[in-house]
Coordinates of C-alpha atoms in Angstrom, one line a residue:
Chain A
X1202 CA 115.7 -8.9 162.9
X1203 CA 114.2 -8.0 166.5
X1204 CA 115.8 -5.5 168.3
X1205 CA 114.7 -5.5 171.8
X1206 CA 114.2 -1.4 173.5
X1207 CA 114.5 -2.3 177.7
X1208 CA 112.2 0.1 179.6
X1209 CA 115.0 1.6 181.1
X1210 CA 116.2 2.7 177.6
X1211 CA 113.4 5.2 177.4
X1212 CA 113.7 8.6 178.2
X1213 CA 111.7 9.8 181.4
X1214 CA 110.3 13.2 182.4
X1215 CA 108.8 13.3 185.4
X1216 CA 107.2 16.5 187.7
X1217 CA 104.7 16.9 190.0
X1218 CA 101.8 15.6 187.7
X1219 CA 103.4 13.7 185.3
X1220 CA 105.3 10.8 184.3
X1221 CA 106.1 10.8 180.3
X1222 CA 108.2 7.4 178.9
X1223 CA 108.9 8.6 175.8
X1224 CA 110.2 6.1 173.0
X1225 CA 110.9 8.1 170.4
X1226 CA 112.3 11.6 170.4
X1227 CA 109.5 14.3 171.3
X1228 CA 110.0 17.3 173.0
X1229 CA 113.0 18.3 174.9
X1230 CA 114.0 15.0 174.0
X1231 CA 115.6 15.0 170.4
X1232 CA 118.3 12.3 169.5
X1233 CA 118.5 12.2 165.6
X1234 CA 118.5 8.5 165.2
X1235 CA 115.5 7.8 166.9
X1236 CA 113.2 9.6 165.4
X1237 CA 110.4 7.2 164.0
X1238 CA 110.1 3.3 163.4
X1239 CA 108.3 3.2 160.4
X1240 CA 105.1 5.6 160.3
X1241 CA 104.9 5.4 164.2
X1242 CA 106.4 8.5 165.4
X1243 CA 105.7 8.9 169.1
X1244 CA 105.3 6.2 171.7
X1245 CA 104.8 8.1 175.3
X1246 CA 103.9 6.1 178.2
X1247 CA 102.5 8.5 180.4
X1248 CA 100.7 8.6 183.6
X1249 CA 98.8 11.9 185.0
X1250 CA 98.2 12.2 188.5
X1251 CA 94.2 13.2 189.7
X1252 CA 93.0 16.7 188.8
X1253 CA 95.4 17.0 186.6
X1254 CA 96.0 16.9 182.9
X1255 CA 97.5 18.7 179.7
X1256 CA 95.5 22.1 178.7
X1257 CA 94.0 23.3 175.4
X1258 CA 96.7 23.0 172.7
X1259 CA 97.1 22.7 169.1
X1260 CA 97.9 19.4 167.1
X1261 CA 98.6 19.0 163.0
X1262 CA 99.3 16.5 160.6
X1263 CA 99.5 13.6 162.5
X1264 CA 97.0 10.6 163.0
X1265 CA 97.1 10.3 167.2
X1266 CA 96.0 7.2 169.0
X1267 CA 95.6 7.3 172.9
X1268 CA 94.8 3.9 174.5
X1269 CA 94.0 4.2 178.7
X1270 CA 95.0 1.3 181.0
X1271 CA 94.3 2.3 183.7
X1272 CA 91.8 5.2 185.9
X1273 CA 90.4 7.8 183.4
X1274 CA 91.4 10.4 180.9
X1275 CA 88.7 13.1 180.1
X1276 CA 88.8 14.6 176.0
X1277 CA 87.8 17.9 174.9
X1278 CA 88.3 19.5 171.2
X1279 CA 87.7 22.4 168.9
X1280 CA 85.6 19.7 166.6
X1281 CA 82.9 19.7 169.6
X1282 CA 83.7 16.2 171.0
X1283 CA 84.0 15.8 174.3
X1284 CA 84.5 12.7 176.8
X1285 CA 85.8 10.3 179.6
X1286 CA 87.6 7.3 178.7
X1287 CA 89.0 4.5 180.9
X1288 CA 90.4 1.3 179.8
X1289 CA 88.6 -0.4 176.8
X1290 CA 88.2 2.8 175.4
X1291 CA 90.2 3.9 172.3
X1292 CA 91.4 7.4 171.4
X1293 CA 91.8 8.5 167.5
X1294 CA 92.3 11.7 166.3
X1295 CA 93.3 12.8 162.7
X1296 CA 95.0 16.7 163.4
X1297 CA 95.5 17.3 160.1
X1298 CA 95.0 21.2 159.4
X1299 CA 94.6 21.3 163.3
X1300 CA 92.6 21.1 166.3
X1301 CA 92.7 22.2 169.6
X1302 CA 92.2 19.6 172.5
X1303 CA 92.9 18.9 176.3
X1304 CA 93.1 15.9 177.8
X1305 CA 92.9 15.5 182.1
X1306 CA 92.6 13.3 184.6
X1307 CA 89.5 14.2 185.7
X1308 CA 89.2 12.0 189.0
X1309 CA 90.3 13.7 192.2
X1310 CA 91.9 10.3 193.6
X1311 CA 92.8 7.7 191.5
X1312 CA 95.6 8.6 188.6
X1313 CA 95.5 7.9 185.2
X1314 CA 98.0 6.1 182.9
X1315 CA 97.8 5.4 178.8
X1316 CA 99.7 5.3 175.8
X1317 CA 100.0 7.9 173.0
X1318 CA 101.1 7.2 169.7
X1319 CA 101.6 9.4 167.0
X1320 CA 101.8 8.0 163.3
X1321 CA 102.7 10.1 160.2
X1322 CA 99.5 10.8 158.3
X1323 CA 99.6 8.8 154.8
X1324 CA 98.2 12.2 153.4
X1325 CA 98.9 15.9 154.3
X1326 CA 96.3 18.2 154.7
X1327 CA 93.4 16.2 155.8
X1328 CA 90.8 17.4 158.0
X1329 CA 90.7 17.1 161.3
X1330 CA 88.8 14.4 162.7
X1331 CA 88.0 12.1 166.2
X1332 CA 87.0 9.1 166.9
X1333 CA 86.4 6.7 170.2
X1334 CA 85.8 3.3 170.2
X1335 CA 84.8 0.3 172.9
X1336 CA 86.2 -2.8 172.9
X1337 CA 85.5 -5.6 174.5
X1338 CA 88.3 -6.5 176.8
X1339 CA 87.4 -10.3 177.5
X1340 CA 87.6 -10.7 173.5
X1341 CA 91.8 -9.9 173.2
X1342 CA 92.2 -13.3 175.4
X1343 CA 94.7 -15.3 173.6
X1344 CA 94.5 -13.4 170.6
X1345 CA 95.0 -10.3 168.7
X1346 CA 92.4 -8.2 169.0
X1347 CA 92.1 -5.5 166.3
X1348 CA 91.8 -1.8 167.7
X1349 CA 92.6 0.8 165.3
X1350 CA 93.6 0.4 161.3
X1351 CA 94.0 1.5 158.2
X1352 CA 91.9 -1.2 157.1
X1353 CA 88.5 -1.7 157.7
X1354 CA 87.9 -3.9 160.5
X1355 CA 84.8 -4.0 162.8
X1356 CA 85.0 -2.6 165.4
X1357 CA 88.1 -0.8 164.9
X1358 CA 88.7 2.7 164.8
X1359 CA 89.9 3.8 161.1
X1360 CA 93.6 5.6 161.5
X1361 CA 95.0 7.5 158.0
X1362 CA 98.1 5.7 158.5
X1363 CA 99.9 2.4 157.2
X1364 CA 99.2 0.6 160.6
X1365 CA 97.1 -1.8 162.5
X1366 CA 97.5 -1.8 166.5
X1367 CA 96.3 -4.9 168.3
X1368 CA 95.8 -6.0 171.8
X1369 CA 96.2 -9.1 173.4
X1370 CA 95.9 -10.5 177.0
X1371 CA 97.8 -13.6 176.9
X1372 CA 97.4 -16.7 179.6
X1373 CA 101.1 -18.3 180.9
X1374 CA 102.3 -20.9 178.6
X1375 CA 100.0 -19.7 175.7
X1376 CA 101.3 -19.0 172.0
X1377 CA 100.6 -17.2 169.1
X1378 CA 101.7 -16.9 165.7
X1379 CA 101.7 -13.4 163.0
X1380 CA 102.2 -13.9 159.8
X1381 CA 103.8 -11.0 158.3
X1382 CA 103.8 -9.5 154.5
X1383 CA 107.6 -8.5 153.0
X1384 CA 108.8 -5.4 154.0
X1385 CA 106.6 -4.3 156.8
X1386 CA 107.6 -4.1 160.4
X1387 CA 106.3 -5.2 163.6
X1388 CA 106.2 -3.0 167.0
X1389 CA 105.8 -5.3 170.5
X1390 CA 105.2 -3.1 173.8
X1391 CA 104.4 -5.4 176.6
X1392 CA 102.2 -3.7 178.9
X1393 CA 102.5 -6.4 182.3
X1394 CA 104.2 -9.7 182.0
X1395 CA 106.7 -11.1 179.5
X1396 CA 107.0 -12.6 176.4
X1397 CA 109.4 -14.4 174.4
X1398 CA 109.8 -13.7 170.5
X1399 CA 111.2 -16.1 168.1
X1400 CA 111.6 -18.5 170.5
X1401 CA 114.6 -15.8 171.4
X1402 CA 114.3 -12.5 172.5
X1403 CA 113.0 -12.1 176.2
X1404 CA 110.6 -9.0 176.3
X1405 CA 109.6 -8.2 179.8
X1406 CA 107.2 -4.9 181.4
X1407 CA 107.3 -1.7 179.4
X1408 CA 110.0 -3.2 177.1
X1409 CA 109.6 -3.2 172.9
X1410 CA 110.6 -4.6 170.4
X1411 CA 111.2 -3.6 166.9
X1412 CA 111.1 -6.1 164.6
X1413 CA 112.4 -5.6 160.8
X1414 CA 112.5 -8.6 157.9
X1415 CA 110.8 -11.4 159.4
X1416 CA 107.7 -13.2 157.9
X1417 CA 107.0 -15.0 160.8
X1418 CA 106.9 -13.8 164.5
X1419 CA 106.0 -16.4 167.3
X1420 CA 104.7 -14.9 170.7
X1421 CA 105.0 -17.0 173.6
X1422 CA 103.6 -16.0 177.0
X1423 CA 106.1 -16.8 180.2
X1424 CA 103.3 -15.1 182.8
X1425 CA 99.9 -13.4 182.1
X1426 CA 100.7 -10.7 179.8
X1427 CA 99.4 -7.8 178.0
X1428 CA 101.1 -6.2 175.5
X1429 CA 100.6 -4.1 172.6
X1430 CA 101.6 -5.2 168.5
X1431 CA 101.7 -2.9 165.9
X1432 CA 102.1 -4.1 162.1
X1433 CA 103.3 -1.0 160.2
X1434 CA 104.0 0.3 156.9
X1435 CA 107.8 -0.1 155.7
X1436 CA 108.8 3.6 155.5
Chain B
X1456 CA 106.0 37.3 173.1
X1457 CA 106.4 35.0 169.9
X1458 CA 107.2 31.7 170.4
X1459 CA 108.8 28.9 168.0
X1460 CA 108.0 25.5 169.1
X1461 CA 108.3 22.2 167.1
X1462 CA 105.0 20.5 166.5
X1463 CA 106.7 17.0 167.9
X1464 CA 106.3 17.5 171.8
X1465 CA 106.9 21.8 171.6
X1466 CA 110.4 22.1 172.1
X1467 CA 110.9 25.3 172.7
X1468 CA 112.8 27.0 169.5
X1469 CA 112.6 30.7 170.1
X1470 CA 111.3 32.9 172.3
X1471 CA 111.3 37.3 171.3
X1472 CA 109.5 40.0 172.1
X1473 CA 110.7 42.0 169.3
X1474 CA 108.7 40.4 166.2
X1475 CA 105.8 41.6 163.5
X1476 CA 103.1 40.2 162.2
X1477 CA 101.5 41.5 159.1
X1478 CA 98.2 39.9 157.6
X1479 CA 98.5 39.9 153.2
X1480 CA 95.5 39.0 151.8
X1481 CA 94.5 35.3 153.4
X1482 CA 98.4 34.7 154.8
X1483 CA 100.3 36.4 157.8
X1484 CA 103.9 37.0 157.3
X1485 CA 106.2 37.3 160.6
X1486 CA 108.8 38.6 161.0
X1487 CA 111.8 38.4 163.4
X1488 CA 115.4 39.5 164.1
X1489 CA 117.7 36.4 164.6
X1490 CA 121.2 35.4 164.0
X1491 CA 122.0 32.9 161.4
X1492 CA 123.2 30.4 163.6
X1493 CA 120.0 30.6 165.3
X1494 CA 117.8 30.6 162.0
X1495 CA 119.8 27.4 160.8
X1496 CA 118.4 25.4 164.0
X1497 CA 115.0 26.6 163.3
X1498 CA 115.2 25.9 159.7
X1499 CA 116.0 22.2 160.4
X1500 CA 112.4 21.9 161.6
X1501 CA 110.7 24.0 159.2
X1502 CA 108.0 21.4 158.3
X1503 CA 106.9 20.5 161.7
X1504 CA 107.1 24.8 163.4
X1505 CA 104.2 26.2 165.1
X1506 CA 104.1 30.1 166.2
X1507 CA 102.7 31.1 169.3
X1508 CA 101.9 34.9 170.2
X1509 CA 101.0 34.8 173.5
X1510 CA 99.0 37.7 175.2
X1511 CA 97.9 37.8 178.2
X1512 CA 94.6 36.0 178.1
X1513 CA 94.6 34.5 174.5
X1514 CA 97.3 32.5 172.2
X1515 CA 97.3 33.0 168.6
X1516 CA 98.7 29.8 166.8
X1517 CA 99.9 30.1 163.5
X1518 CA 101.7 27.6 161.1
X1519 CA 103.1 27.5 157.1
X1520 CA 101.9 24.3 155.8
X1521 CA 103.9 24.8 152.8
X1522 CA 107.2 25.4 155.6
X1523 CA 107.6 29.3 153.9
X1524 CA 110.7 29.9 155.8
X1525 CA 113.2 32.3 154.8
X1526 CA 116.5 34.1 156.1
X1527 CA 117.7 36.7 154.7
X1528 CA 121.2 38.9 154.8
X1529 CA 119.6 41.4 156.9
X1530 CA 119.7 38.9 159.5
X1531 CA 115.8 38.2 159.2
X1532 CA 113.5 35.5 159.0
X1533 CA 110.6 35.6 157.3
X1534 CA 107.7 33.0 157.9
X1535 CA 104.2 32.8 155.7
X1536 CA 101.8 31.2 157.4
X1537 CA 98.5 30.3 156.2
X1538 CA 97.1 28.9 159.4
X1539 CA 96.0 30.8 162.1
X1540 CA 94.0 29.9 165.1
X1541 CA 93.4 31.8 168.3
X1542 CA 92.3 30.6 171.6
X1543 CA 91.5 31.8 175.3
X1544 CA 94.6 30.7 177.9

């Protein structure tokens, strides 16, 4: 089954520095049957404006991914790690018994958007950790580029969670196909552009798709598109 | 102030003034005044609470990993933590 998620279906916080798309309930936001899609527990599509940025707080027991798209997002932690990261740079941190971090928008022009995701961590307890990673982003052209996994994949940074994230930059008129074991799901976020699924389901700019039961998922590109697929665990 | 958010986006749960904090051996047990109705929202959560006491230039987080939440009939809850962090605000 897909189940298409329009952009407009996402809840929106805005204020003077930010812009929060949240998929899943988080926060003030709480609406009991959304709550997770398998181990992916948060989706927010945020963007920061310059010079500004969330402050030191506390994270635990979950495995957080942060992927920029676009200007720059600066990282500071209680582990010691510090940095700035701008598209092609991937964010992962393991809270587990807990860390402190900010994260800001450190230019004083241009403003910064990404995508955090929070999975459930397949073990409780586990110590905090962070990792970023590079990739390169000619290498996701018509294809699936691994970013961050359970499994161990070059080049990809290692997540404690049932889940593989991919990127893809797809031409117009391209296809491709994902093969899919029994009982996992699938999570599509198109980023720019517009795909169809299955030869069915139309999914356009900052619209998902959850996608239950199905062994085979075909991705066809109407325009240039980016967008996001997650394979996850069945829970 | 003590402060009960949810670990999921901090959602504010409960805010007091009126609160205690005692540390037992390598835990710290707080203690508030609350009505039931109020405990059994909280409660809902209990696996995913962080405690903030807020001063004025530092936050002390605190959280039970085991979720140790009780209410009692002295319209009380009780909440072991065995995490405790503080940090400069």
């Amino acid at each position: 089954m897909i189940q298409k998620y329009p952009a407009t279906s996402r809840y929106s916080v805005k204020n003077d520095w930010l812009e929060s798309n949240l998929s899943f309930s988080f926060g003030e936001y709480y609406d009991e049957s959304n709550i997770h899609f398998g181990p992916l527990r948060v989706f927010n599509d945020d963007t920061v404006q310059a010079g500004k940025g969330f402050g030191i707080h506390p994270h635990r027991e979950a495995e957080i991914v942060s992927i920029v798209l676009r200007g720059q997002l600066k990282h500071e932690d209680s582990l010691g790690n510090s940095g700035i990261l701008q598209f092609g740079n991937v964010q992962r941190m393991t809270a587990g018994t807990g860390l402190l971090h900010s994260e800001m928008n450190p230019s004083t022009e241009e403003e910064s958007s990404f995508l955090q995701l929070w999975f459930k961590s397949n073990q409780k307890q586990l110590p905090p950790s962070y990792e970023d990673i590079s990739y390169d982003t000619d290498s996701m052209k018509n294809r699936l580029l691994p970013i961050v996994s359970s499994r161990p994949i070059n080049g990809a940074a290692k997540i404690n969670s049932d889940a593989t994230l991919y990127l893809s930059k797809l031409e117009p008129g391209k296809e491709l196909l994902f093969n899919q074991e029994q009982g996992r799901k699938i999570y599509v976020f198109v980023i720019e552009g517009e795909l169809v699924l299955n030869s069915d389901v139309v999914v356009g700019k900052r619209d998902s798709a959850r996608i239950t039961d199905l062994n085979k998922l075909t991705i066809n590109s109407m325009e240039e598109t980016f967008f996001l697929l997650i394979d996850l665990g069945g829970v | 102030m003590l402060l009960i958010r949810h670990s999921v986006g901090s959602r504010l749960f409960y805010q007091t003034n009126e609160y205690n904090i005692q540390s037992i051996g390598d835990k710290w047990v707080i203690s508030i005044e609350i009505t039931e109705d109020e405990a059994i929202k909280i409660i809902k959560f209990k696996e995913e609470l962080n405690l903030f006491d807020v001063e004025k230039n530092q936050k002390t987080w605190y959280y039970s990993s085991d979720a140790n939440i009780e209410f009692n009939n002295e319209n009380q809850m009780i909440i072991t933590a065995d995490h405790k962090t503080v940090y400069p605000v």
